[in-house]
Short mmCIF file of C-alpha atoms and ligand atoms in Angstrom, two decimals:
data_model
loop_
_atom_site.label_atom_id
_atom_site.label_comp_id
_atom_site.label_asym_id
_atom_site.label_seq_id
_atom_site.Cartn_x
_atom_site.Cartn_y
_atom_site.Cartn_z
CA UNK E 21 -19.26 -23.45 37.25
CA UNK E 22 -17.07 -20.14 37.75
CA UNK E 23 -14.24 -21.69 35.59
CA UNK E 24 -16.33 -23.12 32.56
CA UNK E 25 -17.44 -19.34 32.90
CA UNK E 26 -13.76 -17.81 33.00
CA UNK E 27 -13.54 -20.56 30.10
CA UNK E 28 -16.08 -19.01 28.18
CA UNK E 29 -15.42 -15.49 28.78
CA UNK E 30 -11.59 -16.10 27.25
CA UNK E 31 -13.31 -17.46 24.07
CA UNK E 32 -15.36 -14.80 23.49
CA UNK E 33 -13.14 -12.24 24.31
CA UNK E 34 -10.75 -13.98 21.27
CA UNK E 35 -13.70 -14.03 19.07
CA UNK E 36 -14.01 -10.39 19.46
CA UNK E 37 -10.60 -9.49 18.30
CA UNK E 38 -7.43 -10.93 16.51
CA UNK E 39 -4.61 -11.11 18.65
CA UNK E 40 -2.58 -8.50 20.00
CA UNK E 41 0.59 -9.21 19.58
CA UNK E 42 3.86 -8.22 22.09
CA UNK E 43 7.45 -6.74 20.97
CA UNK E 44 10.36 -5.87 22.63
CA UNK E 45 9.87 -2.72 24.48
CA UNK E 46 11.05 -0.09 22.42
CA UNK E 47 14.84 1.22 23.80
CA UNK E 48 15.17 4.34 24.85
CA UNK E 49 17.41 6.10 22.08
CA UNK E 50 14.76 5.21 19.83
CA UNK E 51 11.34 6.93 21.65
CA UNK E 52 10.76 10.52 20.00
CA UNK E 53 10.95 13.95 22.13
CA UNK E 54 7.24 15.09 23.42
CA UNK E 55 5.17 16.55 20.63
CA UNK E 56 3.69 19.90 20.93
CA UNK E 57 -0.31 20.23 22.16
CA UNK E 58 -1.10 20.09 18.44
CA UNK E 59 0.61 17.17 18.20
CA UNK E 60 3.82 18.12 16.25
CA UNK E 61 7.36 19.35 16.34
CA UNK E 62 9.66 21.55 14.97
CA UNK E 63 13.42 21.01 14.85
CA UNK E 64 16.16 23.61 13.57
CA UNK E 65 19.20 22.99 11.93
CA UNK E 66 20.30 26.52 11.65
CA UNK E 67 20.41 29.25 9.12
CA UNK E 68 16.38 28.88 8.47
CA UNK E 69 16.31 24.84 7.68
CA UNK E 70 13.65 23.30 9.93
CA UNK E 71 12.21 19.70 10.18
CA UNK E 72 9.04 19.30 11.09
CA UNK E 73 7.05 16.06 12.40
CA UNK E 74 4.79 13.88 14.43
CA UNK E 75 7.06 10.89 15.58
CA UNK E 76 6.18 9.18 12.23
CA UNK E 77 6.46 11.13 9.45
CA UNK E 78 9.01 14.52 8.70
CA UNK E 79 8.84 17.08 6.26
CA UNK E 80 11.39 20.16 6.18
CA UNK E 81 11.24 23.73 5.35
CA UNK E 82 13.70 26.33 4.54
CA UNK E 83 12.89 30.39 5.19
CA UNK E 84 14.73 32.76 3.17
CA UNK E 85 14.41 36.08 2.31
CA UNK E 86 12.08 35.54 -1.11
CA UNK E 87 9.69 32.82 0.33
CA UNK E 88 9.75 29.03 1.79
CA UNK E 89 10.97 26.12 0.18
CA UNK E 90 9.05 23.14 1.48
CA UNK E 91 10.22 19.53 1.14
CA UNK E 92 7.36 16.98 1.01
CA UNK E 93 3.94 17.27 2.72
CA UNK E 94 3.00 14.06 4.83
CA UNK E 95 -0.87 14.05 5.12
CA UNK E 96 -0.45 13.15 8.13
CA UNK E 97 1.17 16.07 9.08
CA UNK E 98 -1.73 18.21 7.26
CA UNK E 99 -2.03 21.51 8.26
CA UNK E 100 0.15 20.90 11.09
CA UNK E 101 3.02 21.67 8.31
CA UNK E 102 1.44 24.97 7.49
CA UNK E 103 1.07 26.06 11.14
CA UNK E 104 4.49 25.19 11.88
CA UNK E 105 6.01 27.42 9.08
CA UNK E 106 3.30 30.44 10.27
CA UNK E 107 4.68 30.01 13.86
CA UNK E 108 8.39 30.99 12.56
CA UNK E 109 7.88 32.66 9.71
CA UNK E 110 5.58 35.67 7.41
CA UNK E 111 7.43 34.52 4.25
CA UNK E 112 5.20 32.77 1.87
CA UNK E 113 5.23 29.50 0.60
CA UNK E 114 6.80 30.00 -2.91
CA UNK E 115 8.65 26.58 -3.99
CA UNK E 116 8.13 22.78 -3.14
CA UNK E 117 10.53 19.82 -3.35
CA UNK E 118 9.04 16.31 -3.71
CA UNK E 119 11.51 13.46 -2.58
CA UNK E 120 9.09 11.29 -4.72
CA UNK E 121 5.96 9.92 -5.44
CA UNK E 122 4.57 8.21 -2.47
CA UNK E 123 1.25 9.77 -1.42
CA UNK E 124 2.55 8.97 2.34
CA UNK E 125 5.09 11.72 1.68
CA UNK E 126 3.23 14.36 -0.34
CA UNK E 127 0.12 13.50 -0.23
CA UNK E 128 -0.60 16.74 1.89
CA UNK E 129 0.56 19.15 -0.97
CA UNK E 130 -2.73 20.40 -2.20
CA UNK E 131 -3.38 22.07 1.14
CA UNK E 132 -0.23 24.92 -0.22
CA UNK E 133 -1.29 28.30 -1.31
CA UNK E 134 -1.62 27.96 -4.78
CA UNK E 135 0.95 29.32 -7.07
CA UNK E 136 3.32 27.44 -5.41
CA UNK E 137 6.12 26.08 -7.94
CA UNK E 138 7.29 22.48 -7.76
CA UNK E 139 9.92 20.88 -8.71
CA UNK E 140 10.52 16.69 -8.76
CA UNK E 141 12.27 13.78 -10.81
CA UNK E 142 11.08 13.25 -13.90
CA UNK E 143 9.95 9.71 -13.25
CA UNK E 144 7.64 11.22 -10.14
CA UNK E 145 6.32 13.43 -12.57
CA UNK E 146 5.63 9.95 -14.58
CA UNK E 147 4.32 7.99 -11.41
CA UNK E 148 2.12 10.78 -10.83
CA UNK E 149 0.72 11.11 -14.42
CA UNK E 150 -0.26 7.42 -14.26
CA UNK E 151 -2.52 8.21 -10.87
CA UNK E 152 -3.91 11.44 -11.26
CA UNK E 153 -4.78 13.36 -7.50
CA UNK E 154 -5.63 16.54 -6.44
CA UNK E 155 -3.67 16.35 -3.58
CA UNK E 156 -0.48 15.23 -5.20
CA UNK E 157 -0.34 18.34 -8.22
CA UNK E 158 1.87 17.31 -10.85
CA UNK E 159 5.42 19.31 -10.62
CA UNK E 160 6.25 22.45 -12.44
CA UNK E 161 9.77 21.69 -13.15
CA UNK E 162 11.37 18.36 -13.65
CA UNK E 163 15.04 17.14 -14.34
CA UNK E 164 17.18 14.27 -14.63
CA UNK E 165 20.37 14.11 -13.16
CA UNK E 166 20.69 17.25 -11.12
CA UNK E 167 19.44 20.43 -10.19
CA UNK E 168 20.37 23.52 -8.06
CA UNK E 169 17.05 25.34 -6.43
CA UNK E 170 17.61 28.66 -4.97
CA UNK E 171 15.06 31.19 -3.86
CA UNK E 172 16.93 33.97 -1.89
CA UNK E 173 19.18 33.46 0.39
CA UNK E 174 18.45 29.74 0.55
CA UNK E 175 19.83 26.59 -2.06
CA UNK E 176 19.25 23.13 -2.12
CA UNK E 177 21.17 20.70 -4.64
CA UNK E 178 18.62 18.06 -5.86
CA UNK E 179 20.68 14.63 -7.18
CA UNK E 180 19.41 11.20 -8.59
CA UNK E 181 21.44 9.07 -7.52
CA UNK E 182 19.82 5.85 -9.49
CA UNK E 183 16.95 3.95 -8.52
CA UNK E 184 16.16 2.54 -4.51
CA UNK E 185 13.30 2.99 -2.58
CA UNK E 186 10.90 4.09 -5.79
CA UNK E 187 12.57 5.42 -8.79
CA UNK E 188 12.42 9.12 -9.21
CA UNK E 189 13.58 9.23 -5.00
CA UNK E 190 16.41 11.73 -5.08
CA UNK E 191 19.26 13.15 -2.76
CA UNK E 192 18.13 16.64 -1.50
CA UNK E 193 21.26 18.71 -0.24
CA UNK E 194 21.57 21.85 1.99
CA UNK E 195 25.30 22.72 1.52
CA UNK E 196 24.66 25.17 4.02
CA UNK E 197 23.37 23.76 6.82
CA UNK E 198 24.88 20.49 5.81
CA UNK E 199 21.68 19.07 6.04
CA UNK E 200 20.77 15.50 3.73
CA UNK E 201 17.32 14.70 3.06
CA UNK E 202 17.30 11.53 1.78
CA UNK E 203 13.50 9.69 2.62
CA UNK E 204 12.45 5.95 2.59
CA UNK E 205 15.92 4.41 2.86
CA UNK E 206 17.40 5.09 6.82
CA UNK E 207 15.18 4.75 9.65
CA UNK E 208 17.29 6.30 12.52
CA UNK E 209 17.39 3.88 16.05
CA UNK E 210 14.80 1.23 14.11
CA UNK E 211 15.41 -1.54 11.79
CA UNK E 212 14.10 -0.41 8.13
CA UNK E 213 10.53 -0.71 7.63
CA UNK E 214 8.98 -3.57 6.17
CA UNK E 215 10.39 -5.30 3.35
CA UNK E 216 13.32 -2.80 3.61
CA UNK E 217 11.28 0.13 3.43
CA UNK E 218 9.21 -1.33 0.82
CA UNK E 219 11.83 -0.93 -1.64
CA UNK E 220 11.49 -1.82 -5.13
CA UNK E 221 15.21 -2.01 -5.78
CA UNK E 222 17.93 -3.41 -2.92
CA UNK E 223 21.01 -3.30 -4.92
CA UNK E 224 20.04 0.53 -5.14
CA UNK E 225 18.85 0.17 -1.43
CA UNK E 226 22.07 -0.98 -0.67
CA UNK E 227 23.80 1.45 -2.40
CA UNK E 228 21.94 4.01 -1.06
CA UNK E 229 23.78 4.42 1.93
CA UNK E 230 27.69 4.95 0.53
CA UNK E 231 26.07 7.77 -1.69
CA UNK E 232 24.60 9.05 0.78
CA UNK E 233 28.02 8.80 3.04
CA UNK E 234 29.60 10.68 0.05
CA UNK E 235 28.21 13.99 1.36
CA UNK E 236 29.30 15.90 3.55
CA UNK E 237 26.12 16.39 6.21
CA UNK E 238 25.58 16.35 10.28
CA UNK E 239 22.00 15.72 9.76
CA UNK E 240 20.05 13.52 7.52
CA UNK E 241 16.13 13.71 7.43
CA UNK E 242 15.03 10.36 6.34
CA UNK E 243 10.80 10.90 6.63
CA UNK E 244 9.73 8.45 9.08
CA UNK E 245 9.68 7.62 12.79
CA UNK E 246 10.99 9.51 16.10
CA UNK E 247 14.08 12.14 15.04
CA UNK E 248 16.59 12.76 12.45
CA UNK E 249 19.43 10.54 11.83
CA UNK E 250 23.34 11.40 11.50
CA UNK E 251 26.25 9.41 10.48
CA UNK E 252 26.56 6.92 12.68
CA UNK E 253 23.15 6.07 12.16
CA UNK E 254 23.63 5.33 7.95
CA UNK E 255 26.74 3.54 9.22
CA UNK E 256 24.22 1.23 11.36
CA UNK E 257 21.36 0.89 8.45
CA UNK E 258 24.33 0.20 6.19
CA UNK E 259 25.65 -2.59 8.63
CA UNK E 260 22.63 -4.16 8.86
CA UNK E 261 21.32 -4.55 5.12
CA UNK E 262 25.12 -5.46 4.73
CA UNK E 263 24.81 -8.39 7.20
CA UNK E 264 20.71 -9.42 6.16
CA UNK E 265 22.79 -10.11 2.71
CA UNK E 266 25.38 -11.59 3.91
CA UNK E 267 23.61 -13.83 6.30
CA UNK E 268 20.93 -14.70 3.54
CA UNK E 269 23.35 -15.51 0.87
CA UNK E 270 24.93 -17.94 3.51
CA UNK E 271 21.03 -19.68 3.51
CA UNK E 272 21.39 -19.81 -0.25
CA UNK E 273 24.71 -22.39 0.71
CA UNK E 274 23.23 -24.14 3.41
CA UNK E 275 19.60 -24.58 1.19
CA UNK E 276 21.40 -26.21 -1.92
CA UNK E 277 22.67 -28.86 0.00
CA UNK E 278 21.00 -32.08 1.29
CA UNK E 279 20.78 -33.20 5.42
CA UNK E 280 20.25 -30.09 7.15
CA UNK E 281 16.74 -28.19 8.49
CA UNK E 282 16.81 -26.16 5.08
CA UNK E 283 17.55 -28.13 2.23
CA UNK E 284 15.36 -26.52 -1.02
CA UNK E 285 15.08 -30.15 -2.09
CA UNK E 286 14.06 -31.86 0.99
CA UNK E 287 11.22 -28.59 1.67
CA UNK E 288 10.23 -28.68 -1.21
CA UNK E 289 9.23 -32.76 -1.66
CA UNK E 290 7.30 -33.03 1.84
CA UNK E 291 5.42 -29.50 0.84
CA UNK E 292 4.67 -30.92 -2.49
CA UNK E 293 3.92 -34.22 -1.04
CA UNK E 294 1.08 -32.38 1.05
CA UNK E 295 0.26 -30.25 -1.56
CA UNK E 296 0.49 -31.94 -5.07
CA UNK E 297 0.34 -29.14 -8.33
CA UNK E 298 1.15 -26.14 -6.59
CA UNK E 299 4.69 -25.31 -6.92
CA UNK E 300 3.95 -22.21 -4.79
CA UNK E 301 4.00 -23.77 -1.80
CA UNK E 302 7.20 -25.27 -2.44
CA UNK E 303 8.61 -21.84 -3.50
CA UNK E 304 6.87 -19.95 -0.29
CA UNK E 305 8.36 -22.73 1.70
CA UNK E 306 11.93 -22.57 0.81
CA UNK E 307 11.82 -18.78 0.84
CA UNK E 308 10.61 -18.55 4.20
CA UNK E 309 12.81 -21.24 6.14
CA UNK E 310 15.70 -19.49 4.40
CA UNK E 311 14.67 -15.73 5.29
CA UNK E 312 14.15 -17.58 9.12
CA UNK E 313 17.67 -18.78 9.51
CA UNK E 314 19.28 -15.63 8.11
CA UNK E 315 16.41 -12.90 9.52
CA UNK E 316 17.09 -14.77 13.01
CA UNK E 317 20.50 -14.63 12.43
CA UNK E 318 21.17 -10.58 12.05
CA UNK E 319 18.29 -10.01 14.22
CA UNK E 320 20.08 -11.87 17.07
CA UNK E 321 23.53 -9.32 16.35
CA UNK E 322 21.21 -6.11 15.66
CA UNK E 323 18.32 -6.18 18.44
CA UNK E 324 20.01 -4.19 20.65
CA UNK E 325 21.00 -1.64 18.59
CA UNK E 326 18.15 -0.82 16.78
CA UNK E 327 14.11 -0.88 17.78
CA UNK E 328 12.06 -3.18 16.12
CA UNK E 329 13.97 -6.12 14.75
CA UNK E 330 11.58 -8.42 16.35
CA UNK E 331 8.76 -6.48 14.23
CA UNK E 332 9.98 -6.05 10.96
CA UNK E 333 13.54 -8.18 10.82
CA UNK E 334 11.67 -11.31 9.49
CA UNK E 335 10.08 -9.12 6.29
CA UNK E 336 13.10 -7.44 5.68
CA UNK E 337 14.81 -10.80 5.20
CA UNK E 338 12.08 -12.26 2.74
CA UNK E 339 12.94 -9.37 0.72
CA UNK E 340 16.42 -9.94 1.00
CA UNK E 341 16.00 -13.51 0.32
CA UNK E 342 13.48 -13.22 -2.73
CA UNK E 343 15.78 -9.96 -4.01
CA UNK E 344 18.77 -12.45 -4.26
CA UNK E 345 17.31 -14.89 -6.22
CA UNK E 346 15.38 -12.67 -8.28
CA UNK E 347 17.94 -9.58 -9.06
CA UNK E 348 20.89 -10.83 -7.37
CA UNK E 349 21.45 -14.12 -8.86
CA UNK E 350 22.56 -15.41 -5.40
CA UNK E 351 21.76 -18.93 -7.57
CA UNK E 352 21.75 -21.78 -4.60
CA UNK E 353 18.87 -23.89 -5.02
CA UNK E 354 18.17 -21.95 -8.17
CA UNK E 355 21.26 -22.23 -10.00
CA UNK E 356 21.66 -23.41 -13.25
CA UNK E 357 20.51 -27.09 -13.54
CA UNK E 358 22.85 -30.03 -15.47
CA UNK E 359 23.95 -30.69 -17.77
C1 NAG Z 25 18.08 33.41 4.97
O1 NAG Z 25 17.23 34.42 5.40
C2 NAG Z 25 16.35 34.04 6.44
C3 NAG Z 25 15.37 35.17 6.66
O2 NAG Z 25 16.03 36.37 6.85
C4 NAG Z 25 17.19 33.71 7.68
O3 NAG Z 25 16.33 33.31 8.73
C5 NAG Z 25 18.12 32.56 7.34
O4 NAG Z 25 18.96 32.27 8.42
C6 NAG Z 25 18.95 32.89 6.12
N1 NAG Z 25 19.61 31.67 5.68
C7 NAG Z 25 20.80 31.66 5.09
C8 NAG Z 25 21.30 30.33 4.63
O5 NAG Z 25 21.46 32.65 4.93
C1 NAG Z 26 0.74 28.51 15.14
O1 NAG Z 26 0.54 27.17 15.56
C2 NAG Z 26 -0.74 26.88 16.08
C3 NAG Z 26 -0.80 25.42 16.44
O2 NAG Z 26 0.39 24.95 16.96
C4 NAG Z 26 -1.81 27.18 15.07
O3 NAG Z 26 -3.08 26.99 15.65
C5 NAG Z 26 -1.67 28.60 14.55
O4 NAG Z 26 -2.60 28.81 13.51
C6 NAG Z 26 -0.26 28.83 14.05
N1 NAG Z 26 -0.09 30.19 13.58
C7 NAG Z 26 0.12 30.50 12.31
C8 NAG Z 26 0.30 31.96 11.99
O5 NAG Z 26 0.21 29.64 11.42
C1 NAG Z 27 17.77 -25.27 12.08
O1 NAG Z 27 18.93 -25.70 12.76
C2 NAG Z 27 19.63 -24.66 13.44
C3 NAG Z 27 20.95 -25.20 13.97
O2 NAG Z 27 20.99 -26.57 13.92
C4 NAG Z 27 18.73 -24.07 14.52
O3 NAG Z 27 19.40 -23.02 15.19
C5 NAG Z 27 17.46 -23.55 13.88
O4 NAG Z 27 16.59 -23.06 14.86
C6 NAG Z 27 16.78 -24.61 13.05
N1 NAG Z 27 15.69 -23.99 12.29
C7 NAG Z 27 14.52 -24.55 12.13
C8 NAG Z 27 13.54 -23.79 11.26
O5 NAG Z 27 14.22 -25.62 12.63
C1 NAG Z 28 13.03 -17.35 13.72
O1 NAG Z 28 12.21 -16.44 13.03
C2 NAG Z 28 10.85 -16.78 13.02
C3 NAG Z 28 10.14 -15.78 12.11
O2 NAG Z 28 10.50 -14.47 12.39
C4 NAG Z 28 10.32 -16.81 14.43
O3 NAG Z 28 8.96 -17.18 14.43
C5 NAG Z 28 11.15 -17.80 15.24
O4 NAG Z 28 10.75 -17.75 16.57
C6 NAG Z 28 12.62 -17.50 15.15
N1 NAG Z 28 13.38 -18.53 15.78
C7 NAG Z 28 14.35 -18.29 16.63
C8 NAG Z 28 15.07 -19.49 17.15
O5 NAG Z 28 14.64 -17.16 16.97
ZN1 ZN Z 29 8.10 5.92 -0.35
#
């Protein structure tokens, strides 16, 4: 009687909710410092460049003597961003910088005094002329290739550096503070979000990280998570997309031959077998035993170094994997046929 109850309380209780699922506890060098009792902080880097966040998103500011400069304007942030620049300085907002056109990033900008003159990519300026929103106004200035912004005492040197994470994402340099702001692409102490960082081009992803090497900076803002990054962090992010390749293009080998727990043939005829006329299966099948063996791979050299392998290791490998069929021509299983 009590354990057909126990019984039944453990099914309904599972019925209730999906699964909650456990991770690796998170290491230390990768938990944020305490949040304020408004729930966000402010970092200096000197010379009036501040960083401001929650322990998930970042935005920076820069005081000079003829206004702010803001970069970006998480929403979730909100007014937190405008508090934080009140609490240092009386300067108005007169200038913001969008790193691009993700609403997760400046989707907060129509909370600025109006007036306020922004500058972007051109291709954000496109992005955001195909979805029109209030909060996201379309930028005052645009350019292509490069552009110096100085109000005052303060400069930043804006640079596309081709497309990665979303085209229009550019290089945002303080030559003063040597301070990079470069979003979407490094995720300091954690593996790279999902699908590396949702990106939309890896070669560019991958590339990413030597151009951003190329400058000379102590601290890189990257937009997400716990704290700001340095070099040793890119050199990490850049070891580990550098390995997922590596690793994955190895799968590409290993699937293109017969006899071995991922063979693209052998997958593919007892998938199709079970499911006859739908060559998706077949594809989703191959792709995923492949992106297992090399996600498990660089997960097993990388899980101590960085947080959340376990989490996000397995998507960033799918991308990998479908990226190098797809845009890399890693061929494999997909090589040319024949004659
Ligand atoms: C610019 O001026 C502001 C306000 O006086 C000061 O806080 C900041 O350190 C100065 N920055 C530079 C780069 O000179
Ligand atoms: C200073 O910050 C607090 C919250 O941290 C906020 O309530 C207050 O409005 C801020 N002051 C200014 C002048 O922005
Ligand atoms: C495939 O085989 C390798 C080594 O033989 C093993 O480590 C791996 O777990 C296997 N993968 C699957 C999906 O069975
Ligand atoms: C390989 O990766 C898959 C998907 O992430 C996971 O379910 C599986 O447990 C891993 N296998 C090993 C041997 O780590
Ligand atoms: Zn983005």
């Amino acid at each position: 009687m009590f354990k057909s109850f126990s019984i039944l309380w453990l099914l309904s209780a599972s019925a209730l909710a999906d699964p909650v699922n456990t991770y690796l506890p998170v290491p230390s060098q990768a938990v944020g410092p305490p949040l304020n009792a408004a729930g966000y902080r402010v970092e200096s880097y000197g010379k009036g460049a501040y960083m401001v966040t929650n322990n998930q998103y970042q935005a920076m500011f820069f005081v000079s003597d003829k206004g702010v400069i803001v970069v970006d304007a998480p929403p979730t942030i909100g007014y937190n961003l405008l508090y934080a620049i009140g609490n240092i300085t009386d300067q108005p907002i007169t200038h913001q910088v969008y790193s691009h056109s993700h609403t997760d990033h400046i989707g907060g900008s129509g909370i600025l005094p109006s007036g306020v003159k922004r500058i972007a990519h051109y291709l954000t300026k496109v992005y955001l002329e195909d979805t029109p929103d209030a909060n996201r106004p379309l930028p005052d200035e645009i350019f292509a290739d490069a552009y110096t912004l100085t109000v005052g005492n303060q400069t930043l040197e804006l640079k596309y550096e081709g497309h990665n994470h979303h085209p229009g994402n550019i290089f945002i340099y303080a030559p003063v503070q040597k301070v990079l702001i470069l979003i979407d692409i490094i995720f300091p102490g954690w593996v790279p979000y999902s699908a590396l960082g949702a990106t939309e081009n890896v070669a560019g992803y991958i590339k990413a990280h030597d151009q951003a090497l190329a400058y000379d900076f102590d601290v890189i803002v990257t937009g997400h998570l716990t704290r700001s990054g340095n070099r040793k962090d890119v050199e990490i992010s850049k070891a580990y997309v550098l390995d997922l390749e590596q690793t994955c293009t190895e799968a590409y080998q290993i699937a293109a031959s017969p006899g071995n727990n991922i063979s693209a043939q052998a997958i593919a005829a007892a998938t199709l077998a079970v499911n006859p006329n739908n060559p998706y299966t077949a594809l989703k099948a191959i792709l995923t035993a492949m992106a297992e063996y090399c996600g498990n791979k660089t997960n097993g050299k990388f899980q101590d170094v960085i947080a959340g392998t376990d989490v996000y290791g397995f998507e960033n490998a799918f991308k990998m994997t479908d990226s190098l069929r797809i845009e890399l021509d890693a061929g494999g299983p997909f090589a040319v046929k024949g004659p």
